Short mmCIF file of C-alpha atoms in Angstrom, two decimals:
data_model
loop_
_atom_site.label_atom_id
_atom_site.label_comp_id
_atom_site.label_asym_id
_atom_site.label_seq_id
_atom_site.Cartn_x
_atom_site.Cartn_y
_atom_site.Cartn_z
CA MET F 1 49.79 65.60 198.40
CA ALA F 2 51.06 64.87 194.83
CA ARG F 3 48.93 61.64 194.70
CA ARG F 4 45.97 63.37 196.24
CA HIS F 5 46.44 66.14 193.70
CA LEU F 6 46.59 63.45 190.78
CA ARG F 7 43.65 61.47 192.00
CA ALA F 8 41.54 64.76 192.37
CA ARG F 9 42.21 65.41 188.75
CA ALA F 10 41.16 61.82 187.87
CA ARG F 11 37.87 62.35 189.88
CA ARG F 12 37.25 65.64 188.14
CA ALA F 13 37.60 63.91 184.68
CA ARG F 14 34.91 61.37 185.65
CA SER F 15 32.37 63.93 187.12
CA ALA F 16 32.12 67.74 186.85
CA ALA F 17 28.97 68.03 188.89
CA PRO F 18 30.64 68.50 192.34
CA HIS F 19 32.89 71.24 190.98
CA ALA F 20 29.86 73.05 189.63
CA VAL F 21 28.50 73.21 193.20
CA LYS F 22 31.74 74.47 194.48
CA ARG F 23 31.94 77.21 191.80
CA ARG F 24 28.52 78.40 192.83
CA SER F 25 29.53 78.46 196.42
CA PHE F 26 32.77 80.43 195.65
CA HIS F 27 30.70 82.82 193.48
CA LEU F 28 28.29 83.49 196.56
CA ALA F 29 31.21 83.94 198.97
CA LEU F 30 32.92 86.50 196.61
CA VAL F 31 29.67 88.49 195.93
CA ALA F 32 29.30 88.74 199.76
CA LEU F 33 32.91 89.90 200.08
CA ALA F 34 32.37 92.51 197.45
CA PHE F 35 29.60 94.12 199.43
CA SER F 36 31.51 93.92 202.71
CA ALA F 37 35.07 94.81 201.81
CA CYS F 38 36.47 98.05 200.52
CA SER F 39 38.67 98.05 197.38
CA ARG F 40 42.29 97.44 198.20
CA GLY F 41 43.68 99.26 195.22
CA SER F 42 46.27 97.89 192.78
CA GLY F 43 48.84 95.51 194.02
CA LYS F 44 51.44 97.15 191.79
CA ASP F 45 51.63 100.13 194.16
CA LYS F 46 52.35 97.89 197.23
CA PRO F 47 55.20 95.68 198.49
CA LEU F 48 54.84 92.02 197.14
CA ARG F 49 52.90 89.84 199.45
CA VAL F 50 52.06 86.37 197.96
CA VAL F 51 49.66 83.61 198.90
CA SER F 52 50.31 80.25 197.37
CA LEU F 53 47.39 77.81 197.02
CA SER F 54 49.39 74.77 195.80
CA PRO F 55 52.42 72.83 197.01
CA SER F 56 54.04 73.31 193.55
CA THR F 57 53.88 77.06 193.55
CA THR F 58 54.89 77.29 197.26
CA GLU F 59 57.92 74.98 196.40
CA THR F 60 58.84 77.19 193.45
CA MET F 61 58.77 80.30 195.44
CA PHE F 62 61.23 78.85 197.98
CA ALA F 63 63.36 77.31 195.09
CA ILE F 64 63.85 80.60 193.35
CA GLY F 65 64.76 82.46 196.60
CA ALA F 66 61.46 84.25 197.00
CA GLY F 67 60.07 82.25 200.00
CA GLY F 68 60.20 85.38 202.14
CA LEU F 69 57.42 87.07 199.99
CA LEU F 70 54.90 84.43 201.04
CA VAL F 71 52.34 85.44 203.54
CA GLY F 72 49.96 82.34 203.26
CA ARG F 73 49.63 78.81 201.99
CA SER F 74 47.27 76.00 201.40
CA ARG F 75 46.92 73.14 203.93
CA TYR F 76 48.89 70.80 201.73
CA CYS F 77 52.02 73.02 201.26
CA ASP F 78 54.43 71.17 203.50
CA TYR F 79 57.76 71.59 201.69
CA PRO F 80 60.20 73.08 202.37
CA LYS F 81 59.73 72.82 206.12
CA GLU F 82 59.72 76.63 206.35
CA ALA F 83 56.45 76.81 204.57
CA GLU F 84 54.62 75.17 207.46
CA ALA F 85 55.03 78.37 209.49
CA LEU F 86 52.91 80.28 207.23
CA PRO F 87 49.10 80.75 207.81
CA VAL F 88 46.81 78.40 206.17
CA VAL F 89 44.02 79.63 203.88
CA GLY F 90 42.21 76.37 202.98
CA GLY F 91 43.03 73.64 200.52
CA TYR F 92 43.40 73.20 196.83
CA ALA F 93 39.68 72.68 196.01
CA ASP F 94 38.40 74.74 198.86
CA PRO F 95 40.48 77.82 199.52
CA ASN F 96 38.97 80.21 202.06
CA VAL F 97 38.45 83.52 200.16
CA GLU F 98 37.92 85.61 203.32
CA ALA F 99 41.15 84.30 204.86
CA ILE F 100 43.02 85.05 201.69
CA VAL F 101 41.66 88.59 201.48
CA ALA F 102 42.46 89.19 205.19
CA LEU F 103 46.13 88.56 204.51
CA ALA F 104 46.17 91.54 202.09
CA PRO F 105 48.12 89.86 199.37
CA THR F 106 49.16 91.65 196.22
CA LEU F 107 49.48 88.33 194.27
CA VAL F 108 47.70 84.77 194.81
CA VAL F 109 49.18 81.92 192.83
CA GLY F 110 48.49 78.19 192.56
CA ALA F 111 47.82 75.39 190.20
CA ARG F 112 44.61 75.84 188.28
CA GLY F 113 41.96 74.11 190.27
CA PRO F 114 38.20 73.36 190.81
CA ALA F 115 37.53 77.03 191.94
CA GLY F 116 38.13 78.10 188.32
CA PRO F 117 37.86 81.68 186.99
CA VAL F 118 35.31 82.71 189.68
CA LEU F 119 38.08 82.70 192.40
CA GLU F 120 40.44 84.74 190.09
CA GLU F 121 37.71 87.19 189.14
CA GLY F 122 36.77 87.81 192.71
CA LEU F 123 40.27 88.37 193.94
CA ARG F 124 40.93 90.73 191.17
CA ALA F 125 37.93 92.75 192.12
CA HIS F 126 39.81 93.43 195.46
CA GLY F 127 42.93 94.71 193.59
CA ILE F 128 44.71 91.32 194.10
CA ASP F 129 46.68 89.89 191.00
CA THR F 130 46.41 86.21 190.26
CA PHE F 131 48.51 83.53 188.56
CA PHE F 132 46.98 80.13 188.09
CA PRO F 133 48.82 78.40 185.18
CA GLU F 134 48.33 74.98 183.72
CA THR F 135 50.98 72.54 184.83
CA GLU F 136 49.92 69.40 183.11
CA SER F 137 53.21 68.92 181.18
CA LEU F 138 56.88 69.20 181.79
CA ASP F 139 56.90 72.34 179.49
CA GLY F 140 54.00 73.76 181.41
CA ILE F 141 55.84 73.40 184.67
CA THR F 142 59.05 75.20 183.39
CA ARG F 143 56.89 77.95 181.94
CA MET F 144 55.19 78.30 185.44
CA ILE F 145 58.49 78.51 187.09
CA GLU F 146 59.88 81.18 184.71
CA GLU F 147 56.63 83.29 184.78
CA LEU F 148 56.46 83.18 188.54
CA GLY F 149 60.02 84.22 188.78
CA ARG F 150 59.35 87.16 186.48
CA ARG F 151 56.24 88.18 188.48
CA VAL F 152 58.04 88.34 191.84
CA GLY F 153 61.43 89.75 190.74
CA HIS F 154 63.47 86.54 190.64
CA GLU F 155 63.70 85.91 187.07
CA ALA F 156 67.31 84.96 186.78
CA GLU F 157 66.81 82.31 189.60
CA ALA F 158 63.74 80.83 188.05
CA LYS F 159 65.46 80.50 184.75
CA ARG F 160 68.21 78.51 186.46
CA VAL F 161 65.72 76.18 188.23
CA ALA F 162 63.86 75.65 184.87
CA GLN F 163 67.14 74.95 183.15
CA GLY F 164 67.89 72.37 185.74
CA ILE F 165 64.69 70.42 185.02
CA GLU F 166 65.51 70.47 181.31
CA ASP F 167 69.04 69.32 181.91
CA LYS F 168 67.71 66.29 183.85
CA ARG F 169 65.18 65.56 181.14
CA LYS F 170 67.95 65.49 178.56
CA ALA F 171 70.16 63.34 180.66
CA LEU F 172 67.45 60.76 181.29
CA ALA F 173 66.66 60.68 177.61
CA ALA F 174 70.17 59.78 176.88
CA LEU F 175 70.30 57.02 179.60
CA VAL F 176 67.05 55.32 178.39
CA ALA F 177 67.63 55.66 174.71
CA GLY F 178 67.79 52.27 172.97
CA ARG F 179 66.38 50.40 175.86
CA PRO F 180 63.37 48.10 175.21
CA LYS F 181 60.24 50.08 176.30
CA LYS F 182 58.45 48.23 179.15
CA ARG F 183 54.62 48.24 179.10
CA VAL F 184 53.46 50.18 182.09
CA LEU F 185 50.18 50.83 183.81
CA PHE F 186 49.96 53.73 186.19
CA VAL F 187 47.34 52.95 188.73
CA PHE F 188 45.61 55.56 190.99
CA ASP F 189 42.84 53.44 192.47
CA ALA F 190 42.07 49.85 192.55
CA SER F 191 38.38 49.94 193.30
CA PRO F 192 37.31 51.16 190.77
CA ILE F 193 40.46 50.85 188.75
CA VAL F 194 41.55 54.31 187.84
CA VAL F 195 44.61 54.73 185.69
CA ALA F 196 46.65 57.35 183.70
CA GLY F 197 45.62 57.71 180.24
CA PRO F 198 46.87 59.83 177.26
CA GLY F 199 47.06 63.48 177.72
CA SER F 200 47.68 63.18 181.53
CA PHE F 201 50.79 64.37 183.32
CA PRO F 202 51.68 60.78 184.53
CA ASP F 203 51.38 59.55 180.88
CA GLU F 204 53.98 62.07 179.88
CA LEU F 205 56.29 60.99 182.73
CA VAL F 206 56.12 57.38 181.61
CA ARG F 207 56.95 58.18 178.13
CA LEU F 208 59.87 60.45 179.03
CA ALA F 209 61.16 57.74 181.37
CA GLY F 210 61.42 55.22 178.65
CA GLY F 211 58.07 53.34 179.27
CA GLU F 212 55.17 52.65 177.13
CA ASN F 213 51.73 53.44 178.62
CA VAL F 214 49.45 50.58 177.88
CA ILE F 215 46.40 52.89 178.14
CA THR F 216 45.92 54.55 174.73
CA ARG F 217 42.48 55.88 174.83
CA GLY F 218 39.71 56.86 177.11
CA GLY F 219 40.99 60.29 178.39
CA ALA F 220 43.43 61.48 180.88
CA TYR F 221 42.34 59.39 183.89
CA PRO F 222 39.98 56.58 182.63
CA THR F 223 38.26 53.88 184.70
CA ILE F 224 38.73 50.44 183.36
CA GLY F 225 37.20 47.04 183.97
CA LEU F 226 38.86 43.98 185.30
CA GLU F 227 38.59 42.14 181.91
CA HIS F 228 40.41 45.09 180.21
CA LEU F 229 43.02 45.04 182.87
CA LEU F 230 43.60 41.32 182.17
CA ALA F 231 43.90 41.83 178.50
CA LEU F 232 46.42 44.69 178.89
CA ASP F 233 48.63 42.55 181.29
CA PRO F 234 51.32 45.23 181.64
CA ASP F 235 55.08 44.51 182.58
CA VAL F 236 55.11 46.98 185.33
CA LEU F 237 52.46 48.41 187.68
CA LEU F 238 53.24 51.80 188.95
CA ASP F 239 51.56 52.46 192.29
CA GLY F 240 49.93 55.87 192.41
CA ALA F 241 47.33 54.75 194.85
CA SER F 242 49.37 54.59 198.01
CA ASP F 243 50.48 57.36 200.09
CA MET F 244 52.08 57.85 203.64
CA ARG F 245 48.51 57.69 205.17
CA SER F 246 47.46 54.63 203.47
CA THR F 247 46.86 51.46 205.54
CA LYS F 248 47.71 49.25 202.59
CA THR F 249 49.90 49.70 199.48
CA LEU F 250 48.63 48.73 196.01
CA ARG F 251 50.63 45.49 196.35
CA GLU F 252 48.89 44.49 199.58
CA ARG F 253 45.48 45.36 198.04
CA VAL F 254 45.77 43.36 194.82
CA GLU F 255 48.39 40.61 195.24
CA ASN F 256 45.74 38.07 196.22
CA ALA F 257 42.72 39.79 194.64
CA PRO F 258 40.76 37.84 191.84
CA GLY F 259 41.92 38.94 188.39
CA TRP F 260 44.78 40.99 189.73
CA ARG F 261 46.64 37.99 190.93
CA GLU F 262 46.70 36.63 187.37
CA LEU F 263 48.81 39.64 186.00
CA ARG F 264 52.41 38.96 185.16
CA ALA F 265 53.46 42.14 186.87
CA VAL F 266 51.82 40.89 190.14
CA GLN F 267 53.22 37.34 189.94
CA LYS F 268 56.61 38.74 189.27
CA GLY F 269 56.48 41.37 191.84
CA GLN F 270 56.63 44.27 189.41
CA ILE F 271 54.52 46.61 191.47
CA ARG F 272 56.63 49.75 192.21
CA VAL F 273 55.65 52.77 194.38
CA VAL F 274 56.64 56.22 193.05
CA GLY F 275 57.25 58.59 195.82
CA SER F 276 54.54 61.15 196.16
CA ASP F 277 56.62 64.37 196.69
CA VAL F 278 58.50 63.89 193.47
CA LEU F 279 55.37 63.72 191.46
CA ARG F 280 54.49 67.33 192.36
CA PRO F 281 54.55 69.47 189.09
CA GLY F 282 57.08 71.91 190.66
CA PRO F 283 60.90 72.52 190.87
CA ARG F 284 61.62 68.88 191.87
CA ILE F 285 59.98 67.27 188.89
CA GLY F 286 63.33 66.49 187.27
CA ASP F 287 64.08 64.16 190.27
CA GLY F 288 60.57 62.78 189.88
CA LEU F 289 61.22 61.98 186.37
CA PHE F 290 64.22 59.95 187.47
CA ALA F 291 62.15 58.25 190.13
CA VAL F 292 59.54 57.14 187.59
CA ALA F 293 62.39 55.86 185.34
CA ARG F 294 63.94 53.89 188.30
CA ALA F 295 60.48 52.38 188.94
CA ILE F 296 59.91 51.34 185.30
CA HIS F 297 63.37 49.97 184.66
CA GLY F 298 64.15 48.64 188.04
CA GLU F 299 67.66 50.14 187.97
CA ASP F 300 69.52 52.74 189.87
CA LEU F 301 69.35 55.54 187.42
CA ALA F 302 70.62 58.76 188.98
CA PRO F 303 70.18 62.30 187.86
CA PRO F 304 73.25 64.46 187.27
CA PRO F 305 74.52 66.39 190.31
#
């Protein structure tokens, strides 16, 4: 899901038109619900019932000891295993508003997605509180964890989880300090070539892990041409294009492809897959940061226990 989530952000950066259509669809659905459903009153007067629309917020709820408050999830919320027992209310980009309202939640949480403010406004009209924070940075992730903990009455546990991420960030900074910075290209698609650029979450992970992103302009998820790729000639290719359902890894797709096979990283076998789960912007991101560092440096860098 993490890579699908990141590739979705890349596609949104290239074209906003499809999401405008989705926003209009959400608006129409919510208007219909406003006429057909009675007001549910304020969630503050009811026991907490939480629906999570993203894997990162679902993981956070369990990590801070609040998993028992969840009454619904997105179809991509598959960790921890207990989450799979929850009712599904759609996906990250296409949550089913009627299914959400039917679960009578007092709070709906998730990463900020294509549905935008229309979804939030519609849910609030039914007396349902919402929390859709930005999680495009490590600081944003820890803020999300702490604020979610405050909202569901698990503030102390949330602070411990957030501090654990910060401890791992500091530990990694000490391990990579003084090392030569390898030139890295984080690839999310090979045809067309979509990569991580400045301002993206993967770009921050590369920098914190002691790498240097060779993409320095063009937005968060730019598309580049083959000539540009050859001119960059990175030391390491990070594979963000493969997942468990892929029939081919990035290595298999490009090792004999024209242009790609001329890259030093391809010739030297410096194409490394970063596990999709650890890229999720949630409580395991400290481990994800170490996974990116291991992929960049090719060493067994381990986080503190």
